mmCIF file of C-alpha atoms in Angstrom:
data_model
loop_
_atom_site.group_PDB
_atom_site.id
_atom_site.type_symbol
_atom_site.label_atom_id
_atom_site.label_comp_id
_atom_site.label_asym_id
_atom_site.label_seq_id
_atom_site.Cartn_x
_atom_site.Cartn_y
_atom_site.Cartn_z
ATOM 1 C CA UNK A 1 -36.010 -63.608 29.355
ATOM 2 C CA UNK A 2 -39.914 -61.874 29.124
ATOM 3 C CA UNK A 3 -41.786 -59.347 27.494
ATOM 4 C CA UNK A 4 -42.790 -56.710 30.426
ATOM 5 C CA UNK A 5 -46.296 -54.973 30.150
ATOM 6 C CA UNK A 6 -44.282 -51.671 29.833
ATOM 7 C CA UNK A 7 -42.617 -51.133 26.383
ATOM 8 C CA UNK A 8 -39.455 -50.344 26.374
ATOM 9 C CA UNK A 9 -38.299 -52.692 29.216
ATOM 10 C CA UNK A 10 -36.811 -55.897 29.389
ATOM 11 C CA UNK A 11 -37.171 -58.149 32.251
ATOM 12 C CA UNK A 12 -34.411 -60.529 33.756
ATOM 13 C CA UNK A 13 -35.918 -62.719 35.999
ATOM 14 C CA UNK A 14 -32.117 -63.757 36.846
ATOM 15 C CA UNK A 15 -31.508 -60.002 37.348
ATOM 16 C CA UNK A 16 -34.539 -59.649 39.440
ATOM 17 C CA UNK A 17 -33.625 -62.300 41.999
ATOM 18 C CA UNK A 18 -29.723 -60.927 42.251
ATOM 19 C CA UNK A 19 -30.808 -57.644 43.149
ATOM 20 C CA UNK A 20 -33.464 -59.184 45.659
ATOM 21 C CA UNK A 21 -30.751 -61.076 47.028
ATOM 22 C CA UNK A 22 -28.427 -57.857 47.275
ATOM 23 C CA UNK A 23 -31.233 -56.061 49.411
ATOM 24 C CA UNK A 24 -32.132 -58.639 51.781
ATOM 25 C CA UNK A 25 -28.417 -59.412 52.483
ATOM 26 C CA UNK A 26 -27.538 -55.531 52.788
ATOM 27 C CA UNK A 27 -30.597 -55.596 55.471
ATOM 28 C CA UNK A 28 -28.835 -58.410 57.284
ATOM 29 C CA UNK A 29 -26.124 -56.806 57.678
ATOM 30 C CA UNK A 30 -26.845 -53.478 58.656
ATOM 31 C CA UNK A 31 -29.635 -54.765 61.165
ATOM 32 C CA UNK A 32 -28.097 -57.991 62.147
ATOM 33 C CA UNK A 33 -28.760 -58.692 66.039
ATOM 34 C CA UNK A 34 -31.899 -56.357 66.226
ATOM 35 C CA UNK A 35 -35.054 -57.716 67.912
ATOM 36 C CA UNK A 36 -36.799 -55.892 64.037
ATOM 37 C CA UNK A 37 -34.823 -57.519 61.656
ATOM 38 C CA UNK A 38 -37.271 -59.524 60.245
ATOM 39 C CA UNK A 39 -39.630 -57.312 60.534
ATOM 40 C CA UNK A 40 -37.794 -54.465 58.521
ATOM 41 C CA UNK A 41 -36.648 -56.427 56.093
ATOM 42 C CA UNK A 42 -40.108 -58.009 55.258
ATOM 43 C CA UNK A 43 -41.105 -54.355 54.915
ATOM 44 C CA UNK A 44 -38.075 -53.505 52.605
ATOM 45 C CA UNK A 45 -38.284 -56.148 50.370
ATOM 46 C CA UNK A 46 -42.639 -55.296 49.844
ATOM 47 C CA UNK A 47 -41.386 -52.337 49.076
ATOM 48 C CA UNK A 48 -39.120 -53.379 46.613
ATOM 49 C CA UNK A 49 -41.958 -55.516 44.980
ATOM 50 C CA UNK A 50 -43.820 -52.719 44.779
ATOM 51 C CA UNK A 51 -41.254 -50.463 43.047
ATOM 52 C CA UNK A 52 -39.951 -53.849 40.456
ATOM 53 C CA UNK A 53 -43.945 -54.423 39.824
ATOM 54 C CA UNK A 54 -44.477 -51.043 38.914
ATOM 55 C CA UNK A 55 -41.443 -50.521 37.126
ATOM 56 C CA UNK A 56 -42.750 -53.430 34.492
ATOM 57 C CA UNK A 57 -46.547 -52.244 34.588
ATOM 58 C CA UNK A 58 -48.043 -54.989 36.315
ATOM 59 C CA UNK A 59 -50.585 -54.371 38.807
ATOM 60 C CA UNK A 60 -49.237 -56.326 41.640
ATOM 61 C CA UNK A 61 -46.885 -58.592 43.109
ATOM 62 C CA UNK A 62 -49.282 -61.576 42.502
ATOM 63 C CA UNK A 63 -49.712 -61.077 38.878
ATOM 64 C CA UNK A 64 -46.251 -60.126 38.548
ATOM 65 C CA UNK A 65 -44.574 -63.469 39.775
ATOM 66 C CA UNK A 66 -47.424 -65.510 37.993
ATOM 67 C CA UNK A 67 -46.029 -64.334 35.007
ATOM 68 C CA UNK A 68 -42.289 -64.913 35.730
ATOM 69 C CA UNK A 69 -43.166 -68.608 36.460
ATOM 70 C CA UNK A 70 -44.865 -68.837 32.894
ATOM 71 C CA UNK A 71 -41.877 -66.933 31.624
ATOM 72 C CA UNK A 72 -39.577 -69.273 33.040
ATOM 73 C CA UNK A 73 -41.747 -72.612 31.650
ATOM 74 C CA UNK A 74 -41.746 -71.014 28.117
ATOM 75 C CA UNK A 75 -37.811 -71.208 28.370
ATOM 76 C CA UNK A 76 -37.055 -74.091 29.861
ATOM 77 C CA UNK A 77 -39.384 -76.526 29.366
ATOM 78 C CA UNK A 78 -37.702 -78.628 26.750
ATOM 79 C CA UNK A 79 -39.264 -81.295 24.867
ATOM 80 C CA UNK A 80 -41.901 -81.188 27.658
ATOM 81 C CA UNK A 81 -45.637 -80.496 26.907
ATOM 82 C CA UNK A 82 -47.203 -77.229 28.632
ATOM 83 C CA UNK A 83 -50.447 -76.765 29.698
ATOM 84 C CA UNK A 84 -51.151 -73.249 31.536
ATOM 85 C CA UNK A 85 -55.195 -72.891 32.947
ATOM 86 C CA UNK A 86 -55.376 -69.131 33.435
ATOM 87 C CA UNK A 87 -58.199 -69.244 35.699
ATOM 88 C CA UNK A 88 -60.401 -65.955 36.705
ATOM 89 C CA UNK A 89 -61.318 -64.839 40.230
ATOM 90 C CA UNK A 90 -61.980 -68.261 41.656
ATOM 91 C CA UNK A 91 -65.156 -68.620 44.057
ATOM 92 C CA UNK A 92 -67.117 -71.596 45.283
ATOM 93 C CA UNK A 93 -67.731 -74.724 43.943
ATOM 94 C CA UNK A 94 -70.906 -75.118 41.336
ATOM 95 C CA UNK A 95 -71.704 -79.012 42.050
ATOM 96 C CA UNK A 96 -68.526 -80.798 43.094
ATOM 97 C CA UNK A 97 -67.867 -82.108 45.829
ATOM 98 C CA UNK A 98 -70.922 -80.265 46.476
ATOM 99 C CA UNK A 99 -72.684 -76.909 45.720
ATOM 100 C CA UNK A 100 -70.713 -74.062 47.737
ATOM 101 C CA UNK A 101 -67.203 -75.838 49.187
ATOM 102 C CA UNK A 102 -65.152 -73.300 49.709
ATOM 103 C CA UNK A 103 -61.630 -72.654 52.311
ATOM 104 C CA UNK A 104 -61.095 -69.011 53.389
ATOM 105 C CA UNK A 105 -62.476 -65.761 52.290
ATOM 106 C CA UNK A 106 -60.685 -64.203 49.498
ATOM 107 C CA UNK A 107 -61.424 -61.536 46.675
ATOM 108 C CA UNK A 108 -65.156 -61.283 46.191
ATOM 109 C CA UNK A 109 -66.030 -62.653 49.490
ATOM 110 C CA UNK A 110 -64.367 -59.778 51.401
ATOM 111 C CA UNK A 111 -66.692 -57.468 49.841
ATOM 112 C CA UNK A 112 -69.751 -59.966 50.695
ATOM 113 C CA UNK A 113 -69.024 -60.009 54.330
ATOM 114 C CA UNK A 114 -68.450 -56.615 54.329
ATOM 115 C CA UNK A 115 -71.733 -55.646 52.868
ATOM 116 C CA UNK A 116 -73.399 -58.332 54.413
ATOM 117 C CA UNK A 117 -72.302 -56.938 57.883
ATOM 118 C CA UNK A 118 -71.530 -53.275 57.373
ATOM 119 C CA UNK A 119 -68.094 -52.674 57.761
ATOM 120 C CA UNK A 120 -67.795 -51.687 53.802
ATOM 121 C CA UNK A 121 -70.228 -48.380 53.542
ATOM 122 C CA UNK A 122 -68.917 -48.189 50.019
ATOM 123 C CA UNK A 123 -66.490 -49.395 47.041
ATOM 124 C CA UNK A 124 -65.509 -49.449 43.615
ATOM 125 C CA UNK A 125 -67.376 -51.126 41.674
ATOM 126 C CA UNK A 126 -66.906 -52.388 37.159
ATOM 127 C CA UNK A 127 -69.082 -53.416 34.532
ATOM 128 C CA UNK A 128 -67.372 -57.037 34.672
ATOM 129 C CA UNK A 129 -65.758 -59.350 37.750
ATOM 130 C CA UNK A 130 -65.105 -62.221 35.923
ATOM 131 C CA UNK A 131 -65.451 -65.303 37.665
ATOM 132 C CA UNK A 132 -65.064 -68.806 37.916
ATOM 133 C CA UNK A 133 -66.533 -71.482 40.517
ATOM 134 C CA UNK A 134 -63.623 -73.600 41.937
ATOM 135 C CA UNK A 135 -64.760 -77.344 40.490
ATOM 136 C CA UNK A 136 -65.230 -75.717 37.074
ATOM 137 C CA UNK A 137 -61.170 -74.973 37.244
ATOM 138 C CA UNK A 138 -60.153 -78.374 38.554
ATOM 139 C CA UNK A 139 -62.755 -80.258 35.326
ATOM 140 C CA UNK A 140 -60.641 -78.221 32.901
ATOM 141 C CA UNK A 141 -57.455 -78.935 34.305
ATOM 142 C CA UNK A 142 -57.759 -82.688 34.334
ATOM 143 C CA UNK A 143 -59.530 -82.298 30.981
ATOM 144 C CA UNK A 144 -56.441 -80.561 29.529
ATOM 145 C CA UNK A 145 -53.793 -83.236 31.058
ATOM 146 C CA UNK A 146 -56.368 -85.940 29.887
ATOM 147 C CA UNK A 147 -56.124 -84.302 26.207
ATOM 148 C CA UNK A 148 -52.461 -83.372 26.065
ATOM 149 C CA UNK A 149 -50.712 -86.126 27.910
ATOM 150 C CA UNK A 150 -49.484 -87.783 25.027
ATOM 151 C CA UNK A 151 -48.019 -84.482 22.861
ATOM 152 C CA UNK A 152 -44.747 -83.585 22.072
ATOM 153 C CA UNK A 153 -43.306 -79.911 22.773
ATOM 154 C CA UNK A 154 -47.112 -78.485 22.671
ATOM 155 C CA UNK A 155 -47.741 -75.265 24.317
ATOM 156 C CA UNK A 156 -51.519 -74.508 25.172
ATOM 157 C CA UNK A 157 -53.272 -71.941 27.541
ATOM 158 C CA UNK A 158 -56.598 -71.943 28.334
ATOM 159 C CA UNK A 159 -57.863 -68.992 30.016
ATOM 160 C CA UNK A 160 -60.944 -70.330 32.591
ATOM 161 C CA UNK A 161 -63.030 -67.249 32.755
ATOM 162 C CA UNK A 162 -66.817 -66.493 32.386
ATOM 163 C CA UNK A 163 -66.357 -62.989 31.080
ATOM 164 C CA UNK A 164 -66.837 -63.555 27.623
ATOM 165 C CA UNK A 165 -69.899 -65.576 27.392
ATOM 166 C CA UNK A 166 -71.739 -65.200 30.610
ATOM 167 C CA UNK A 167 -70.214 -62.116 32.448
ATOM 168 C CA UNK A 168 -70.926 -61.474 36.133
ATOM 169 C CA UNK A 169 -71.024 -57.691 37.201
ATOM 170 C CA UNK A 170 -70.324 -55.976 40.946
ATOM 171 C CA UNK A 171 -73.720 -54.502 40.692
ATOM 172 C CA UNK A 172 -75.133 -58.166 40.763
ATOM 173 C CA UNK A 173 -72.937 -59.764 43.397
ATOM 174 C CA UNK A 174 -74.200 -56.662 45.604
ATOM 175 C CA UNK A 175 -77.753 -56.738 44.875
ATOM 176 C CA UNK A 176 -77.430 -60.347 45.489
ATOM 177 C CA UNK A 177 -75.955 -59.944 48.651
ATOM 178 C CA UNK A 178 -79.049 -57.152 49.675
ATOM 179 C CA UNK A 179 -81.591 -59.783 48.255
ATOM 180 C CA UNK A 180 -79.740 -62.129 50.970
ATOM 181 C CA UNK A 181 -80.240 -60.168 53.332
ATOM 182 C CA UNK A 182 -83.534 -59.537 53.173
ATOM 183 C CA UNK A 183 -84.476 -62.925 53.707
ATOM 184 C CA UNK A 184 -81.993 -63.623 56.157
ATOM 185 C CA UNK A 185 -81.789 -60.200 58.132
ATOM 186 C CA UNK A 186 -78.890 -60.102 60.517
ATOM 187 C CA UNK A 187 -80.035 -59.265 64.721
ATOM 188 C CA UNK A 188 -78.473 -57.753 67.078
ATOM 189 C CA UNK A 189 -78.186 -59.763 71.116
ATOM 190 C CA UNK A 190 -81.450 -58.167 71.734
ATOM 191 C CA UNK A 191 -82.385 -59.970 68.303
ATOM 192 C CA UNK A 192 -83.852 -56.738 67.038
ATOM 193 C CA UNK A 193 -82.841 -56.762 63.260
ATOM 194 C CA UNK A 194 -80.436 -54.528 62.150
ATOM 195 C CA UNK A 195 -81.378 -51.887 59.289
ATOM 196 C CA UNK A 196 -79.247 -52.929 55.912
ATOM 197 C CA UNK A 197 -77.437 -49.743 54.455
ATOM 198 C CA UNK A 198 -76.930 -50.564 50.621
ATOM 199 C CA UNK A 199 -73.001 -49.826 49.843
ATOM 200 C CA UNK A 200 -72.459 -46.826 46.751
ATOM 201 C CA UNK A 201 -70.465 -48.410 44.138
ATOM 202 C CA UNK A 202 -68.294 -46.099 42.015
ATOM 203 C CA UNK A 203 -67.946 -46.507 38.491
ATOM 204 C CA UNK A 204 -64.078 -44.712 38.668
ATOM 205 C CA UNK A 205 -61.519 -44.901 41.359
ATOM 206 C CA UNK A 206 -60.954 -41.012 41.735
ATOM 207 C CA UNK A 207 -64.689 -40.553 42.543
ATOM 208 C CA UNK A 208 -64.164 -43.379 45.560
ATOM 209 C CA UNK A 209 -61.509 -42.233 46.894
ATOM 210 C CA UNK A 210 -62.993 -38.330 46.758
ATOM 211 C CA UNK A 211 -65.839 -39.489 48.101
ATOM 212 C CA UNK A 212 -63.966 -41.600 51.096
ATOM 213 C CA UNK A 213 -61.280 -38.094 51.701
ATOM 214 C CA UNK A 214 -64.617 -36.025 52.017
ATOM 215 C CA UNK A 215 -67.183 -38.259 54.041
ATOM 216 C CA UNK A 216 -64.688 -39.918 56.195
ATOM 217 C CA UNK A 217 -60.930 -38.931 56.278
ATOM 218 C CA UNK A 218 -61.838 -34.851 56.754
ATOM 219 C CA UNK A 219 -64.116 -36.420 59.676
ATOM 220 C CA UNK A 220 -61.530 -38.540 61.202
ATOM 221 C CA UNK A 221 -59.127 -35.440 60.652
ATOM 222 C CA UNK A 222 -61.419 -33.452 63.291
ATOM 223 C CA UNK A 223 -61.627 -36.234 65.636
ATOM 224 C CA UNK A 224 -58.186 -36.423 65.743
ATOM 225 C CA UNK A 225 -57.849 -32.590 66.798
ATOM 226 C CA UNK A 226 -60.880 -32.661 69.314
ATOM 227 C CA UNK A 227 -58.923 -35.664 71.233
ATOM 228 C CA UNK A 228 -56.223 -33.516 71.514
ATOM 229 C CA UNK A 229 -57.104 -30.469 72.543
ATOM 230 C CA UNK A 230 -61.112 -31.126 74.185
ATOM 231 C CA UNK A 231 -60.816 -34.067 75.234
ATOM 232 C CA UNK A 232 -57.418 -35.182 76.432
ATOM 233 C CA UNK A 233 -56.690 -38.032 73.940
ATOM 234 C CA UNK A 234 -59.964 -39.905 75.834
ATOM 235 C CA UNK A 235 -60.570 -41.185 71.963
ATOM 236 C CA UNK A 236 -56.953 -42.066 71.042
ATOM 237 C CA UNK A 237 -57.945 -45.977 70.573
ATOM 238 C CA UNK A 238 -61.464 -45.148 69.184
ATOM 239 C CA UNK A 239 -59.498 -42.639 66.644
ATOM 240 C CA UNK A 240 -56.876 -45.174 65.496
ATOM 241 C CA UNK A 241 -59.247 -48.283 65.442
ATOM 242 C CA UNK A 242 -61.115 -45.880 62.996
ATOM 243 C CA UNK A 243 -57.947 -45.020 60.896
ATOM 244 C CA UNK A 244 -56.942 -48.564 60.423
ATOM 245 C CA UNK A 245 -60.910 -49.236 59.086
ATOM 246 C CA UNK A 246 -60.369 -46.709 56.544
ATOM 247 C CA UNK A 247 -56.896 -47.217 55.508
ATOM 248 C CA UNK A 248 -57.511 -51.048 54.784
ATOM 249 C CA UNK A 249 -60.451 -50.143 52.851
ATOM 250 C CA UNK A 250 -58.847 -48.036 50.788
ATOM 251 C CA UNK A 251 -56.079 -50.227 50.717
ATOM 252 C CA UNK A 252 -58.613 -53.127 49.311
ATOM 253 C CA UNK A 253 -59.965 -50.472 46.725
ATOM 254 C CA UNK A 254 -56.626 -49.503 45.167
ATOM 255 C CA UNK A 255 -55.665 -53.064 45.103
ATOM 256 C CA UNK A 256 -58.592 -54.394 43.245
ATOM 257 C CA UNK A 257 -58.683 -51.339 41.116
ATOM 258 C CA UNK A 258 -57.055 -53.069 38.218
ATOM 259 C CA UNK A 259 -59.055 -56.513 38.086
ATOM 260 C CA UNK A 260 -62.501 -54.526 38.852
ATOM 261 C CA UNK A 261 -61.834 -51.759 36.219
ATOM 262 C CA UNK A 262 -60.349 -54.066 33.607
ATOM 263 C CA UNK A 263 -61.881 -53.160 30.252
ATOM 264 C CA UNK A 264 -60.888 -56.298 28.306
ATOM 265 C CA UNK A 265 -62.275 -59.892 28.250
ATOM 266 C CA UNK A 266 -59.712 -63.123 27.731
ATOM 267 C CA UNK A 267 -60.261 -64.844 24.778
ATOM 268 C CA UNK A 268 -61.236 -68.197 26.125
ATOM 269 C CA UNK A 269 -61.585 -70.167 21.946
ATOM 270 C CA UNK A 270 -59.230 -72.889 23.536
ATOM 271 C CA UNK A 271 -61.187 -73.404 26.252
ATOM 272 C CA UNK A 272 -64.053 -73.803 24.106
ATOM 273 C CA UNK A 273 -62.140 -76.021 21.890
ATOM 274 C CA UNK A 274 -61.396 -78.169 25.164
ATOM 275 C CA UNK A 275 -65.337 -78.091 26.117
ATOM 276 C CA UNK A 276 -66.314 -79.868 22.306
ATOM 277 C CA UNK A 277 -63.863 -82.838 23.104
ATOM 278 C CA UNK A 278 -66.090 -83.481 26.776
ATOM 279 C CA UNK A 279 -69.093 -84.318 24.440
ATOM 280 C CA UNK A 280 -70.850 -81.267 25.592
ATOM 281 C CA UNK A 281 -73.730 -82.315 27.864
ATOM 282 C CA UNK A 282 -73.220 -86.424 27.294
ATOM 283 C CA UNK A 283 -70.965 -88.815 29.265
ATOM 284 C CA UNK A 284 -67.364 -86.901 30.188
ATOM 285 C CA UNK A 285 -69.254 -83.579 29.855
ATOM 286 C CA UNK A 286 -71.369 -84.108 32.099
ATOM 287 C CA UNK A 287 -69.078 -85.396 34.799
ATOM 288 C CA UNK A 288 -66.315 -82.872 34.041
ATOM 289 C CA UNK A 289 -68.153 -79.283 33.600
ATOM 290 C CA UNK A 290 -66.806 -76.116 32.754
ATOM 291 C CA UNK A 291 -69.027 -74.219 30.705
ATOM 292 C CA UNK A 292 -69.230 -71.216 32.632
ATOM 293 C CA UNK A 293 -72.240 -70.600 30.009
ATOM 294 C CA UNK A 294 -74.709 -72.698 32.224
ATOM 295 C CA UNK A 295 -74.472 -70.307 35.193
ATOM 296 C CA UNK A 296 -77.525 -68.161 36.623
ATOM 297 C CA UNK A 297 -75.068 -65.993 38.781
ATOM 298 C CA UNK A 298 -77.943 -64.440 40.432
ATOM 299 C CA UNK A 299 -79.190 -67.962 41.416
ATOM 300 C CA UNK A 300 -76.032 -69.170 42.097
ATOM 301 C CA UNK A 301 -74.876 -65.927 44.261
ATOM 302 C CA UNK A 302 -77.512 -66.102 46.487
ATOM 303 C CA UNK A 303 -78.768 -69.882 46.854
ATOM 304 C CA UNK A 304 -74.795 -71.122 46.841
ATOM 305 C CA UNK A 305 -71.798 -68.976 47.408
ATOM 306 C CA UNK A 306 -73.182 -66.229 49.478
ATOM 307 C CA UNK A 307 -74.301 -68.241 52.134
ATOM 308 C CA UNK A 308 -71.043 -70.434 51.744
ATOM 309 C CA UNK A 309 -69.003 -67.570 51.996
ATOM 310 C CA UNK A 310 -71.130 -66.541 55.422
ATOM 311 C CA UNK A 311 -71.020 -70.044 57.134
ATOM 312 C CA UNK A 312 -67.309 -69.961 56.620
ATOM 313 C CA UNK A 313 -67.082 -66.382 57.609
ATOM 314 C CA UNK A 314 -68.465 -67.036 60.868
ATOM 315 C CA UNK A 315 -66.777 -70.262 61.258
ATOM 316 C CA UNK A 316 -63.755 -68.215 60.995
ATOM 317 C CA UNK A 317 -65.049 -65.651 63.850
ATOM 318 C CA UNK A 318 -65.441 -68.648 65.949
ATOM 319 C CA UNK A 319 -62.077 -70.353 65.584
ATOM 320 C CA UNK A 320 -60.401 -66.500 66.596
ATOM 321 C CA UNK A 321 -62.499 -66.583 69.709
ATOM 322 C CA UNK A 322 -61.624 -70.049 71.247
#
């Protein structure tokens, strides 16, 4: 039914759900009555994303099932008109509803709260994150049904990304983030401020994950022994609390690996196309933007989405402690 990322392979999505079926029903029935059955099985059938995912060459589950669902539109959609927005790593709004509405931390905003309060001592880090603020995806979107309401068996995709004519880079969203935080130091109960320790960004995943094996698993490696034979396993909790900080980090790097070290940008000419019928900066353009052209990241990271991303961050905090 699709093209796969991998030559030489030939993806059937109806394939791909029978033999997801066939797993999760074999895990039913050899685990049927145990207190881990859901449990395993949600663990089985991750893994089996994993495997499928990698099998076709995409870099993750998300991306992976994104595509089957435009697969499946290209094939069955009929007489009916398709519009697919593409849209980049999505981050706060740029004016509407209002400057910096955002739900929930996700992608880039892990890495700001971790900088921002020291959990992340380092990370990978590209020449490009290409991003786009939340309202600028929803303008397009109704600009695009506005425009192709009335075709017949049209196609069109419009990738919503900045890349191209104003890219952002991980070097800026983290010296944004320091420039934040020298103005707005975070204090410790005492309210004594507490020192900022700038994060190393690598340029290639193998020196990260060197760098994290030498400076902090070899470490963790002796702790582990000196529990167990000096100390009487007095550090057990410290030592695992510890391992799970380091595993999700890694974790985080290998799975942002792809969209951090991607070397290509999306060609966004229909998007462009789509911006020309607004009337530019008059009337409908003004009211529906998405030029991603007419962002100052640097002014925007640190006067809008930074301390957005913050607020709700320690909104968040809150919530978990009542």
């Amino acid at each position: 039914m699709g093209q796969p990322l991998k030559k030489g392979r030939h993806l059937d999505i109806e394939a791909e759900l029978q033999l997801a079926n066939e797993v999760r029903a074999k895990l039913v029935k050899e685990h049927s009555g145990s207190d881990s059955s859901q449990k395993l099985e949600k663990v089985a059938m991750k893994e089996l994303g994993f495997k499928r995912v990698k099998y076709f060459g995409w870099p993750n589950a998300y991306a992976f099932t994104k595509a089957m669902g435009e697969m499946l539109l290209g094939t069955l959609r009929g007489d009916f008109t398709v519009v697919i927005v593409r849209p980049s790593i999505i981050t706060s709004t740029f004016q509407d509803p209002f400057p910096g509405w955002i739900e929930g931390i996700r992608t880039m905003d892990v890495f700001i709260v971790g900088f921002y309060e020291q959990r992340i001592p380092c990370f990978i880090g590209g020449p490009i994150l290409d991003s786009i603020p939340g309202d600028m995806v929803v303008n397009a979107m109704m600009v695009a049904m506005a425009t192709h309401y009335n075709d017949v068996r049209t196609q069109v995709v419009y990738h919503m990304t900045s890349a191209l004519q104003n890219p952002l880079s991980c070097n800026l969203v983290e010296e944004s983030t320091y420039a934040y935080y020298l103005i707005n130091p975070r204090a410790r109960d005492d309210k004594k401020t507490i020192k900022y320790k700038r994060p190393l960004l690598f340029g290639r995943y193998v020196y990260f994950y060197t760098y994290m094996v030498l400076a902090y698993r070899t470490l963790l490696q002796v702790l582990y022994l000196a529990n167990c034979l000096l100390l009487g396993g007095r550090l057990t909790e410290y030592n695992r609390k510890l391992n799970r900080s380091l595993n999700y980090l890694m974790y985080l790097a290998k799975f942002y690996a792809p969209y951090i070290f991607f070397k290509g940008c999306f060609d966004n000419t229909n998007l462009r196309t789509l911006w020309g019928t607004t009337g530019a900066r008059q009337g409908d353009g003004y009211i529906f933007n998405f030029d991603s052209s007419c962002i100052n990241w640097r002014l925007y990271l640190f006067s809008t989405h930074i301390p957005a991303v913050l607020k709700v961050a320690a909104d968040m905090k809150k919530q978990d402690r009542t």
